[in-house]
Amino acid sequence: MRVSVVRKNVKFIPDSSRVVARYFMNGEQRTQKMVSRIMTLDEKQVNFALEHTLREFASRHRNISKVFLKHCGNIQGIIESLQINYADLSDERRMLIGSYCTMEYAIESAAFFNPSIVEDFDQLYLEKGEKRIIISFRATGEGHISSIVFRRGILDKNNDLQVMKVGGYIDKAEISHKKLYNKKRFVKKLEEMHIPDKYSTSIMQDLPEKFEYYGLKSAVNKVLDDPKISVERRRALEEMTWLADSFYDIQFKHDSDITERVIFPVSDSESRGVEDARFVRFVDDDKTEKIYATYTAYNGHTILPKLLSTENFYTFRVMPLHGTGALNKNLAMFPRKIKGKYVMLARIDGANNYLMYSDRPTVWNKPVLIQEPRYPWEFVQIGNCGSPLLTEEGWVVITHGVGPMRRYCIGASLFDLDDPSKEIGRLDEPLLSPREDEREGYVPNVVYSCGAIINNNSLILPYAVSDFSSTYGVVDMAELLDALKKK
């Protein structure tokens, strides 16, 4: 008999009013002409134009004048190339120039999907049976550029969700790049990314064993400035800098609500999107806790699996994943170590589930095949829908399967606690399939999740509806485990 799922009447839908102030660069030549035109204005005209712009946009962003100054600073070199002394420019003129280098981007306008849920660190002042949770979403806007956004809520004793009010502004984080890089590890990752030695060696051989971010960027840019460089070499060198840009820390202000924090693409390696983050609350052997999330960085033609970590949702560390198992999409970390090792699920070949162990959360090798498609609704591929869930009976893994007409369904499997390469049971029917009212969307016929939790002896399963909106369902854990042990 099929396991029952109670679908809750909560919908998270795209919202085109959620905008960020994004840097806009219209090409060097056009920017020079734009700056030249602004320089023809006297200070009174500058103040009038700036005041008009602030009147239109200041209420839509927190401290938009600071954003304008920052974006003006981004083109300081172009300004000075016009024989203009940048230091002599008034703050008002700099802000006005910066406003022309700024655009609004609606981060949630196209889709709000692929949710992942974790317990909040803060569980104070709650009633019995309540749990405070944080849900992450993949939000997409124009051009299918994806970012990570958050919502906070409280599950009550009946597993009904009260969603907290959404903040009025959206804050992009302050970015700081890693200072030093290990040359051997960097070269190894270049090999994993299939960047030919003939292009990378000329740069790497002149760098020390511990090299600086700006040292690499400077060496690469000198070669890229050559107009005769081949297309293949240019792409290879650009991917080298993309890799360096993939190590960074992001910091949000403490006066921002979690609903106002967006992890927007930062490095060139993720310029087309930050996709499908799988969040997990990780408990180490010494009982310390932190949040990890694996996600896929995409630049339009190359994907790069990455890991972020946080202890407070204000500061995040972002790093690329390394190793022969750090390939493709669909990596999900276990919530604790097994026999002193970090453990990861993966789908390195795009079709099957694999398991890996590691001494470090960023290096993954020797993937072992643990699961292949078995039933018609998953014959195309099987993968995870987030990190495994710890139960007394074993590790519950929520899976996704792809069947006829590229229809995505959600399933479940049970694996041994001490050796999660051993599958104990698997549902022969989907746990969740697209209902008639869930079939239409950005990508039709898809239900998908990036992470669930257990609360009040129930599985809390947030899921996306046809890559457009999101909702959640509730499953009785006793019924689910009983069904899994019979398979």
CSV table of C-alpha atoms in Angstrom, one decimal:
chain,number,residue,atom,x,y,z
A,1,MET,CA,0.0,0.0,0.0
A,2,ARG,CA,1.3,3.4,-0.9
A,3,VAL,CA,2.6,5.7,1.9
A,4,SER,CA,0.3,8.6,2.5
A,5,VAL,CA,1.5,12.2,2.2
A,6,VAL,CA,-0.5,15.1,3.7
A,7,ARG,CA,0.1,18.1,1.4
A,8,LYS,CA,-0.1,21.3,3.4
A,9,ASN,CA,-1.8,24.4,2.0
A,10,VAL,CA,1.2,26.7,2.1
A,11,LYS,CA,2.6,28.1,-1.1
A,12,PHE,CA,5.9,30.0,-1.7
A,13,ILE,CA,5.5,31.7,-5.1
A,14,PRO,CA,7.7,34.0,-7.2
A,15,ASP,CA,7.6,37.7,-6.2
A,16,SER,CA,8.8,40.3,-8.8
A,17,SER,CA,8.9,43.0,-6.1
A,18,ARG,CA,12.0,41.5,-4.5
A,19,VAL,CA,14.9,43.4,-6.2
A,20,VAL,CA,18.6,43.9,-5.6
A,21,ALA,CA,20.7,46.8,-6.9
A,22,ARG,CA,23.1,45.1,-9.2
A,23,TYR,CA,26.3,46.5,-10.9
A,24,PHE,CA,25.7,47.3,-14.5
A,25,MET,CA,28.5,47.7,-17.0
A,26,ASN,CA,27.6,48.7,-20.6
A,27,GLY,CA,31.0,48.3,-22.2
A,28,GLU,CA,34.1,50.5,-21.8
A,29,GLN,CA,33.5,52.7,-24.8
A,30,ARG,CA,29.8,53.4,-24.0
A,31,THR,CA,30.7,54.0,-20.4
A,32,GLN,CA,33.3,56.6,-21.4
A,33,LYS,CA,30.7,58.5,-23.4
A,34,MET,CA,28.2,58.3,-20.5
A,35,VAL,CA,30.8,59.7,-18.0
A,36,SER,CA,31.8,62.4,-20.5
A,37,ARG,CA,28.1,63.5,-20.7
A,38,ILE,CA,27.8,63.6,-16.9
A,39,MET,CA,30.9,65.7,-16.7
A,40,THR,CA,29.2,68.4,-18.8
A,41,LEU,CA,26.7,69.0,-16.0
A,42,ASP,CA,27.4,71.7,-13.4
A,43,GLU,CA,27.0,70.9,-9.7
A,44,LYS,CA,23.5,72.2,-9.5
A,45,GLN,CA,22.4,70.0,-12.4
A,46,VAL,CA,24.2,67.0,-10.8
A,47,ASN,CA,22.4,67.6,-7.5
A,48,PHE,CA,19.1,67.9,-9.3
A,49,ALA,CA,19.5,64.7,-11.3
A,50,LEU,CA,20.8,62.8,-8.2
A,51,GLU,CA,17.9,64.0,-6.0
A,52,HIS,CA,15.4,62.8,-8.6
A,53,THR,CA,17.1,59.4,-8.8
A,54,LEU,CA,17.2,59.0,-5.0
A,55,ARG,CA,13.6,60.0,-4.7
A,56,GLU,CA,12.6,57.2,-7.1
A,57,PHE,CA,14.8,54.4,-5.6
A,58,ALA,CA,15.9,55.2,-2.0
A,59,SER,CA,12.8,53.7,-0.6
A,60,ARG,CA,13.4,50.4,-2.5
A,61,HIS,CA,16.9,49.7,-1.1
A,62,ARG,CA,18.8,50.1,2.1
A,63,ASN,CA,21.5,52.8,1.7
A,64,ILE,CA,21.4,53.1,-2.1
A,65,SER,CA,23.8,56.0,-2.0
A,66,LYS,CA,26.5,53.7,-0.7
A,67,VAL,CA,25.8,51.3,-3.6
A,68,PHE,CA,26.1,54.2,-6.1
A,69,LEU,CA,29.5,55.2,-4.6
A,70,LYS,CA,30.7,51.6,-4.8
A,71,HIS,CA,29.7,51.1,-8.4
A,72,CYS,CA,31.3,54.4,-9.4
A,73,GLY,CA,34.5,53.1,-7.8
A,74,ASN,CA,34.3,50.0,-10.0
A,75,ILE,CA,34.9,52.3,-13.1
A,76,GLN,CA,37.5,54.5,-11.5
A,77,GLY,CA,40.0,53.4,-14.2
A,78,ILE,CA,37.7,54.3,-17.0
A,79,ILE,CA,37.0,57.7,-15.4
A,80,GLU,CA,40.7,58.4,-15.1
A,81,SER,CA,41.4,57.3,-18.6
A,82,LEU,CA,39.4,60.4,-19.6
A,83,GLN,CA,42.1,62.6,-17.9
A,84,ILE,CA,39.7,63.2,-15.0
A,85,ASN,CA,41.1,63.4,-11.5
A,86,TYR,CA,38.9,61.0,-9.6
A,87,ALA,CA,39.8,62.5,-6.2
A,88,ASP,CA,38.4,65.9,-7.3
A,89,LEU,CA,34.9,64.5,-8.0
A,90,SER,CA,32.3,65.5,-5.5
A,91,ASP,CA,30.4,62.7,-3.7
A,92,GLU,CA,27.3,63.8,-5.5
A,93,ARG,CA,28.8,63.4,-8.9
A,94,ARG,CA,30.3,60.1,-8.0
A,95,MET,CA,26.9,58.9,-6.8
A,96,LEU,CA,25.3,60.1,-10.0
A,97,ILE,CA,27.9,58.3,-12.1
A,98,GLY,CA,27.3,55.2,-10.0
A,99,SER,CA,23.6,55.3,-10.5
A,100,TYR,CA,24.2,54.9,-14.2
A,101,CYS,CA,26.2,51.8,-13.4
A,102,THR,CA,23.4,50.3,-11.4
A,103,MET,CA,20.3,48.3,-12.3
A,104,GLU,CA,17.6,46.6,-10.4
A,105,TYR,CA,17.4,42.8,-10.7
A,106,ALA,CA,14.2,40.9,-9.6
A,107,ILE,CA,15.8,37.8,-8.0
A,108,GLU,CA,12.6,35.9,-7.4
A,109,SER,CA,10.5,36.9,-10.5
A,110,ALA,CA,10.7,33.7,-12.5
A,111,ALA,CA,10.7,30.9,-10.1
A,112,PHE,CA,11.0,30.1,-6.3
A,113,PHE,CA,11.8,26.4,-6.0
A,114,ASN,CA,14.0,23.5,-4.9
A,115,PRO,CA,13.7,24.1,-1.1
A,116,SER,CA,15.9,22.7,1.7
A,117,ILE,CA,14.9,22.9,5.4
A,118,VAL,CA,17.0,22.8,8.5
A,119,GLU,CA,16.3,23.4,12.2
A,120,ASP,CA,17.2,26.9,13.4
A,121,PHE,CA,19.9,27.2,16.0
A,122,ASP,CA,17.5,29.3,18.0
A,123,GLN,CA,14.8,27.1,19.7
A,124,LEU,CA,14.0,29.4,22.6
A,125,TYR,CA,10.5,30.6,23.6
A,126,LEU,CA,8.5,28.0,21.8
A,127,GLU,CA,5.5,25.9,22.9
A,128,LYS,CA,5.7,22.2,23.3
A,129,GLY,CA,5.9,20.5,19.9
A,130,GLU,CA,7.0,23.6,18.1
A,131,LYS,CA,10.2,23.9,16.1
A,132,ARG,CA,11.7,27.0,14.5
A,133,ILE,CA,13.0,26.2,11.0
A,134,ILE,CA,14.9,27.9,8.2
A,135,ILE,CA,14.0,27.1,4.6
A,136,SER,CA,16.3,27.9,1.7
A,137,PHE,CA,15.1,28.3,-1.9
A,138,ARG,CA,16.6,28.5,-5.3
A,139,ALA,CA,15.2,31.8,-6.6
A,140,THR,CA,15.6,32.7,-10.3
A,141,GLY,CA,15.0,35.9,-12.2
A,142,GLU,CA,15.6,37.2,-15.7
A,143,GLY,CA,18.0,35.1,-17.7
A,144,HIS,CA,17.6,32.2,-15.4
A,145,ILE,CA,20.2,33.5,-12.9
A,146,SER,CA,19.8,31.6,-9.7
A,147,SER,CA,20.5,32.7,-6.1
A,148,ILE,CA,19.9,31.4,-2.6
A,149,VAL,CA,17.2,33.1,-0.4
A,150,PHE,CA,15.8,32.2,3.0
A,151,ARG,CA,12.5,32.1,4.9
A,152,ARG,CA,12.1,31.5,8.6
A,153,GLY,CA,9.0,29.8,10.2
A,154,ILE,CA,7.7,27.8,13.1
A,155,LEU,CA,6.2,24.3,12.9
A,156,ASP,CA,3.5,23.7,15.5
A,157,LYS,CA,2.6,20.4,17.2
A,158,ASN,CA,0.4,19.5,14.1
A,159,ASN,CA,3.3,20.3,11.8
A,160,ASP,CA,1.4,23.3,10.4
A,161,LEU,CA,3.9,26.0,9.4
A,162,GLN,CA,3.6,29.7,10.4
A,163,VAL,CA,5.9,31.6,8.0
A,164,MET,CA,7.5,34.7,9.5
A,165,LYS,CA,7.1,38.1,7.9
A,166,VAL,CA,9.4,38.8,5.0
A,167,GLY,CA,11.7,41.9,5.3
A,168,GLY,CA,11.3,44.9,3.1
A,169,TYR,CA,14.8,45.1,1.7
A,170,ILE,CA,17.3,42.6,0.2
A,171,ASP,CA,20.9,42.8,1.2
A,172,LYS,CA,23.8,41.4,-0.9
A,173,ALA,CA,26.8,40.4,1.2
A,174,GLU,CA,30.2,41.9,1.6
A,175,ILE,CA,32.8,39.7,-0.1
A,176,SER,CA,36.3,38.9,0.9
A,177,HIS,CA,38.5,36.5,-1.2
A,178,LYS,CA,40.9,33.9,0.2
A,179,LYS,CA,44.3,35.4,0.7
A,180,LEU,CA,46.6,32.4,0.0
A,181,TYR,CA,46.2,29.3,-2.2
A,182,ASN,CA,47.9,25.9,-2.0
A,183,LYS,CA,49.6,25.4,-5.4
A,184,LYS,CA,49.4,21.6,-5.5
A,185,ARG,CA,45.7,21.5,-4.6
A,186,PHE,CA,45.0,24.3,-7.1
A,187,VAL,CA,46.7,22.4,-9.9
A,188,LYS,CA,44.9,19.2,-9.0
A,189,LYS,CA,41.5,21.0,-9.3
A,190,LEU,CA,42.5,22.4,-12.6
A,191,GLU,CA,43.1,18.8,-13.8
A,192,GLU,CA,39.7,17.8,-12.5
A,193,MET,CA,38.2,20.6,-14.5
A,194,HIS,CA,39.9,19.3,-17.6
A,195,ILE,CA,41.9,22.5,-18.2
A,196,PRO,CA,44.8,21.5,-20.5
A,197,ASP,CA,48.3,21.6,-19.0
A,198,LYS,CA,49.6,23.5,-22.0
A,199,TYR,CA,47.6,26.5,-21.0
A,200,SER,CA,47.9,26.4,-17.2
A,201,THR,CA,51.6,25.4,-16.8
A,202,SER,CA,52.9,28.7,-18.2
A,203,ILE,CA,51.0,30.6,-15.4
A,204,MET,CA,51.4,28.1,-12.5
A,205,GLN,CA,55.2,27.4,-12.9
A,206,ASP,CA,56.0,31.0,-11.9
A,207,LEU,CA,53.9,31.1,-8.8
A,208,PRO,CA,55.2,30.1,-5.3
A,209,GLU,CA,53.9,27.0,-3.4
A,210,LYS,CA,51.6,29.4,-1.5
A,211,PHE,CA,50.4,32.1,-3.9
A,212,GLU,CA,48.2,35.1,-3.5
A,213,TYR,CA,44.8,35.7,-5.2
A,214,TYR,CA,45.9,38.9,-6.8
A,215,GLY,CA,49.2,37.3,-8.0
A,216,LEU,CA,47.3,34.8,-10.0
A,217,LYS,CA,44.8,37.3,-11.3
A,218,SER,CA,47.6,39.7,-12.4
A,219,ALA,CA,49.6,36.9,-14.2
A,220,VAL,CA,46.5,35.7,-16.0
A,221,ASN,CA,45.3,39.2,-17.0
A,222,LYS,CA,48.7,40.0,-18.6
A,223,VAL,CA,48.2,37.0,-21.0
A,224,LEU,CA,44.5,37.8,-21.6
A,225,ASP,CA,45.4,41.3,-22.7
A,226,ASP,CA,47.1,39.9,-25.8
A,227,PRO,CA,44.6,40.3,-28.6
A,228,LYS,CA,46.1,37.4,-30.5
A,229,ILE,CA,45.4,34.9,-27.8
A,230,SER,CA,43.5,31.8,-29.1
A,231,VAL,CA,39.9,31.3,-28.0
A,232,GLU,CA,40.8,27.9,-26.3
A,233,ARG,CA,43.6,29.5,-24.3
A,234,ARG,CA,41.5,32.4,-23.3
A,235,ARG,CA,38.8,30.1,-22.0
A,236,ALA,CA,41.3,28.0,-20.1
A,237,LEU,CA,42.9,31.0,-18.4
A,238,GLU,CA,39.5,32.5,-17.6
A,239,GLU,CA,38.5,29.2,-15.9
A,240,MET,CA,41.7,29.4,-13.8
A,241,THR,CA,40.6,32.8,-12.4
A,242,TRP,CA,37.1,31.4,-12.0
A,243,LEU,CA,38.5,28.7,-9.7
A,244,ALA,CA,40.5,31.3,-7.7
A,245,ASP,CA,37.3,33.4,-7.4
A,246,SER,CA,35.5,30.4,-6.0
A,247,PHE,CA,37.1,30.7,-2.6
A,248,TYR,CA,35.6,33.5,-0.6
A,249,ASP,CA,33.8,34.6,2.5
A,250,ILE,CA,30.5,36.5,2.6
A,251,GLN,CA,29.3,38.7,5.4
A,252,PHE,CA,25.8,40.1,6.0
A,253,LYS,CA,25.0,43.0,8.2
A,254,HIS,CA,23.5,42.1,11.6
A,255,ASP,CA,20.6,44.5,11.1
A,256,SER,CA,19.4,42.4,8.2
A,257,ASP,CA,16.6,39.9,8.6
A,258,ILE,CA,17.3,36.4,7.3
A,259,THR,CA,14.6,37.0,4.6
A,260,GLU,CA,16.6,40.0,3.4
A,261,ARG,CA,19.9,38.0,2.8
A,262,VAL,CA,20.5,36.7,-0.6
A,263,ILE,CA,23.5,34.6,-1.7
A,264,PHE,CA,23.8,36.0,-5.2
A,265,PRO,CA,26.4,34.8,-7.7
A,266,VAL,CA,29.7,36.3,-6.8
A,267,SER,CA,32.5,34.6,-8.8
A,268,ASP,CA,32.7,34.1,-12.5
A,269,SER,CA,32.4,30.3,-12.0
A,270,GLU,CA,28.8,30.9,-10.8
A,271,SER,CA,27.9,33.8,-13.0
A,272,ARG,CA,24.8,32.0,-14.4
A,273,GLY,CA,23.6,30.7,-11.1
A,274,VAL,CA,23.9,29.2,-7.6
A,275,GLU,CA,21.8,26.1,-8.0
A,276,ASP,CA,20.1,23.6,-5.7
A,277,ALA,CA,21.7,24.1,-2.4
A,278,ARG,CA,21.3,21.2,0.0
A,279,PHE,CA,21.5,22.4,3.6
A,280,VAL,CA,22.2,20.2,6.5
A,281,ARG,CA,22.8,20.8,10.2
A,282,PHE,CA,26.0,19.0,10.9
A,283,VAL,CA,27.0,17.7,14.4
A,284,ASP,CA,30.7,16.8,14.7
A,285,ASP,CA,32.1,14.2,17.0
A,286,ASP,CA,32.9,16.8,19.7
A,287,LYS,CA,29.2,17.9,19.5
A,288,THR,CA,30.0,21.3,17.9
A,289,GLU,CA,27.4,22.2,15.2
A,290,LYS,CA,27.5,24.1,12.0
A,291,ILE,CA,25.4,24.3,8.8
A,292,TYR,CA,26.9,22.9,5.6
A,293,ALA,CA,25.4,23.2,2.1
A,294,THR,CA,26.5,21.7,-1.1
A,295,TYR,CA,25.5,23.5,-4.3
A,296,THR,CA,26.3,23.7,-8.0
A,297,ALA,CA,28.0,26.8,-9.5
A,298,TYR,CA,27.2,27.4,-13.2
A,299,ASN,CA,28.8,29.8,-15.6
A,300,GLY,CA,26.9,29.0,-18.7
A,301,HIS,CA,29.1,26.1,-19.9
A,302,THR,CA,30.9,24.7,-16.9
A,303,ILE,CA,29.6,23.4,-13.5
A,304,LEU,CA,31.6,23.4,-10.3
A,305,PRO,CA,30.4,21.7,-7.1
A,306,LYS,CA,30.9,23.9,-4.1
A,307,LEU,CA,30.4,23.9,-0.4
A,308,LEU,CA,29.4,26.7,1.9
A,309,SER,CA,29.4,26.6,5.7
A,310,THR,CA,28.0,28.9,8.4
A,311,GLU,CA,27.4,29.0,12.1
A,312,ASN,CA,25.0,31.9,12.2
A,313,PHE,CA,23.6,32.6,8.7
A,314,TYR,CA,25.4,36.0,8.8
A,315,THR,CA,28.9,34.8,7.8
A,316,PHE,CA,29.4,32.1,5.1
A,317,ARG,CA,32.6,30.5,3.9
A,318,VAL,CA,32.4,29.3,0.3
A,319,MET,CA,34.9,26.7,-1.2
A,320,PRO,CA,35.0,24.5,-4.3
A,321,LEU,CA,34.9,20.7,-3.8
A,322,HIS,CA,37.9,18.7,-5.0
A,323,GLY,CA,38.5,15.1,-5.9
A,324,THR,CA,37.4,12.4,-8.4
A,325,GLY,CA,34.0,12.3,-6.7
A,326,ALA,CA,33.4,16.1,-6.8
A,327,LEU,CA,31.8,15.9,-10.2
A,328,ASN,CA,28.4,16.6,-11.7
A,329,LYS,CA,25.4,17.7,-9.5
A,330,ASN,CA,23.5,16.2,-6.6
A,331,LEU,CA,26.1,16.1,-3.8
A,332,ALA,CA,24.6,15.9,-0.2
A,333,MET,CA,26.5,15.6,3.0
A,334,PHE,CA,25.5,13.3,5.9
A,335,PRO,CA,24.6,15.2,9.1
A,336,ARG,CA,27.3,13.5,11.1
A,337,LYS,CA,30.6,11.5,10.7
A,338,ILE,CA,30.6,7.7,10.4
A,339,LYS,CA,33.6,6.0,12.0
A,340,GLY,CA,35.4,9.3,12.1
A,341,LYS,CA,34.9,10.2,8.4
A,342,TYR,CA,32.7,12.8,6.7
A,343,VAL,CA,30.3,11.0,4.3
A,344,MET,CA,28.7,12.3,1.1
A,345,LEU,CA,26.1,11.1,-1.3
A,346,ALA,CA,26.8,11.9,-5.0
A,347,ARG,CA,25.5,11.3,-8.5
A,348,ILE,CA,28.8,11.5,-10.4
A,349,ASP,CA,27.6,9.9,-13.6
A,350,GLY,CA,24.3,11.7,-13.7
A,351,ALA,CA,22.2,8.5,-13.3
A,352,ASN,CA,23.1,6.6,-10.1
A,353,ASN,CA,23.7,7.2,-6.4
A,354,TYR,CA,27.2,6.9,-5.0
A,355,LEU,CA,28.7,7.1,-1.5
A,356,MET,CA,32.1,8.6,-0.5
A,357,TYR,CA,34.1,9.0,2.7
A,358,SER,CA,36.6,11.7,3.5
A,359,ASP,CA,38.8,13.2,6.2
A,360,ARG,CA,38.0,16.7,5.0
A,361,PRO,CA,34.6,18.1,3.9
A,362,THR,CA,36.1,19.6,0.7
A,363,VAL,CA,38.0,16.6,-0.8
A,364,TRP,CA,36.0,13.6,-2.1
A,365,ASN,CA,37.5,10.6,-3.9
A,366,LYS,CA,36.7,6.9,-4.5
A,367,PRO,CA,32.9,7.1,-5.0
A,368,VAL,CA,31.2,3.7,-4.5
A,369,LEU,CA,28.0,2.9,-6.4
A,370,ILE,CA,25.2,2.1,-4.0
A,371,GLN,CA,21.9,2.6,-5.9
A,372,GLU,CA,20.7,2.3,-9.5
A,373,PRO,CA,17.3,2.8,-11.1
A,374,ARG,CA,15.0,-0.2,-10.3
A,375,TYR,CA,11.5,0.8,-11.0
A,376,PRO,CA,9.9,2.3,-14.1
A,377,TRP,CA,9.3,5.8,-12.6
A,378,GLU,CA,13.1,6.1,-12.0
A,379,PHE,CA,14.5,4.3,-15.1
A,380,VAL,CA,16.2,7.5,-16.5
A,381,GLN,CA,18.1,8.4,-13.3
A,382,ILE,CA,18.0,8.3,-9.6
A,383,GLY,CA,19.5,10.9,-7.2
A,384,ASN,CA,19.1,12.3,-3.7
A,385,CYS,CA,16.7,15.0,-2.6
A,386,GLY,CA,19.0,16.2,0.2
A,387,SER,CA,21.0,15.0,3.1
A,388,PRO,CA,20.2,11.6,4.7
A,389,LEU,CA,18.0,11.6,7.8
A,390,LEU,CA,19.1,9.8,11.0
A,391,THR,CA,16.6,7.3,12.5
A,392,GLU,CA,17.0,4.3,14.8
A,393,GLU,CA,16.2,2.0,11.8
A,394,GLY,CA,18.8,3.5,9.5
A,395,TRP,CA,19.5,6.4,7.2
A,396,VAL,CA,16.4,7.5,5.4
A,397,VAL,CA,17.4,9.0,2.0
A,398,ILE,CA,14.7,11.0,0.1
A,399,THR,CA,15.4,10.3,-3.6
A,400,HIS,CA,14.2,11.6,-6.9
A,401,GLY,CA,13.5,9.5,-9.9
A,402,VAL,CA,13.0,10.4,-13.5
A,403,GLY,CA,10.7,8.4,-15.7
A,404,PRO,CA,8.7,8.7,-18.9
A,405,MET,CA,8.2,12.2,-20.4
A,406,ARG,CA,11.0,13.4,-18.0
A,407,ARG,CA,8.6,13.2,-15.1
A,408,TYR,CA,10.2,13.7,-11.7
A,409,CYS,CA,8.9,11.9,-8.7
A,410,ILE,CA,10.1,11.7,-5.1
A,411,GLY,CA,10.9,8.4,-3.5
A,412,ALA,CA,12.6,7.1,-0.3
A,413,SER,CA,15.2,4.5,0.6
A,414,LEU,CA,16.6,3.1,3.9
A,415,PHE,CA,20.4,2.4,4.4
A,416,ASP,CA,22.3,0.8,7.2
A,417,LEU,CA,23.4,3.1,10.0
A,418,ASP,CA,27.0,1.9,10.3
A,419,ASP,CA,27.5,1.0,6.6
A,420,PRO,CA,25.3,3.3,4.4
A,421,SER,CA,26.5,1.5,1.3
A,422,LYS,CA,24.0,-1.3,2.2
A,423,GLU,CA,20.4,-0.6,1.1
A,424,ILE,CA,17.8,-2.0,3.5
A,425,GLY,CA,14.8,-1.1,1.5
A,426,ARG,CA,13.3,1.2,-1.2
A,427,LEU,CA,9.8,2.3,-2.0
A,428,ASP,CA,8.6,0.6,-5.2
A,429,GLU,CA,6.1,3.4,-5.8
A,430,PRO,CA,6.8,7.1,-5.6
A,431,LEU,CA,6.3,8.8,-2.2
A,432,LEU,CA,5.2,11.9,-4.1
A,433,SER,CA,4.2,12.4,-7.7
A,434,PRO,CA,3.1,15.6,-9.5
A,435,ARG,CA,-0.7,16.0,-9.0
A,436,GLU,CA,-2.8,17.4,-11.8
A,437,ASP,CA,-2.6,20.9,-10.2
A,438,GLU,CA,1.2,20.5,-9.8
A,439,ARG,CA,2.1,19.7,-13.4
A,440,GLU,CA,2.3,23.2,-14.9
A,441,GLY,CA,5.3,25.4,-14.4
A,442,TYR,CA,8.7,26.5,-15.6
A,443,VAL,CA,9.6,22.8,-16.1
A,444,PRO,CA,6.4,20.7,-16.3
A,445,ASN,CA,5.8,17.4,-14.5
A,446,VAL,CA,8.4,17.9,-11.7
A,447,VAL,CA,8.3,17.6,-8.0
A,448,TYR,CA,11.7,18.0,-6.4
A,449,SER,CA,13.3,18.7,-3.0
A,450,CYS,CA,16.8,19.6,-1.7
A,451,GLY,CA,16.3,18.6,1.9
A,452,ALA,CA,13.9,17.4,4.6
A,453,ILE,CA,13.8,17.1,8.4
A,454,ILE,CA,12.0,14.9,11.0
A,455,ASN,CA,9.7,16.7,13.5
A,456,ASN,CA,7.1,15.3,15.9
A,457,ASN,CA,7.7,11.8,14.4
A,458,SER,CA,6.9,13.1,11.0
A,459,LEU,CA,8.8,13.7,7.8
A,460,ILE,CA,8.6,17.4,6.9
A,461,LEU,CA,9.2,17.4,3.1
A,462,PRO,CA,9.4,20.8,1.3
A,463,TYR,CA,9.2,20.4,-2.4
A,464,ALA,CA,9.2,22.4,-5.6
A,465,VAL,CA,6.2,22.3,-8.0
A,466,SER,CA,7.3,22.1,-11.6
A,467,ASP,CA,10.3,24.4,-11.0
A,468,PHE,CA,8.0,27.4,-10.4
A,469,SER,CA,6.8,27.5,-6.8
A,470,SER,CA,7.2,25.5,-3.6
A,471,THR,CA,5.1,23.9,-0.8
A,472,TYR,CA,5.5,21.1,1.7
A,473,GLY,CA,4.1,17.7,2.7
A,474,VAL,CA,4.0,15.7,5.9
A,475,VAL,CA,4.6,11.9,6.2
A,476,ASP,CA,4.2,9.7,9.2
A,477,MET,CA,7.6,8.3,10.0
A,478,ALA,CA,6.3,5.0,11.4
A,479,GLU,CA,4.4,4.4,8.3
A,480,LEU,CA,7.3,5.3,6.1
A,481,LEU,CA,9.8,3.1,8.0
A,482,ASP,CA,7.4,0.2,8.1
A,483,ALA,CA,7.0,0.4,4.3
A,484,LEU,CA,10.8,0.7,3.7
A,485,LYS,CA,11.6,-2.3,5.9
A,486,LYS,CA,9.2,-4.5,3.9
A,487,LYS,CA,10.8,-3.7,0.6
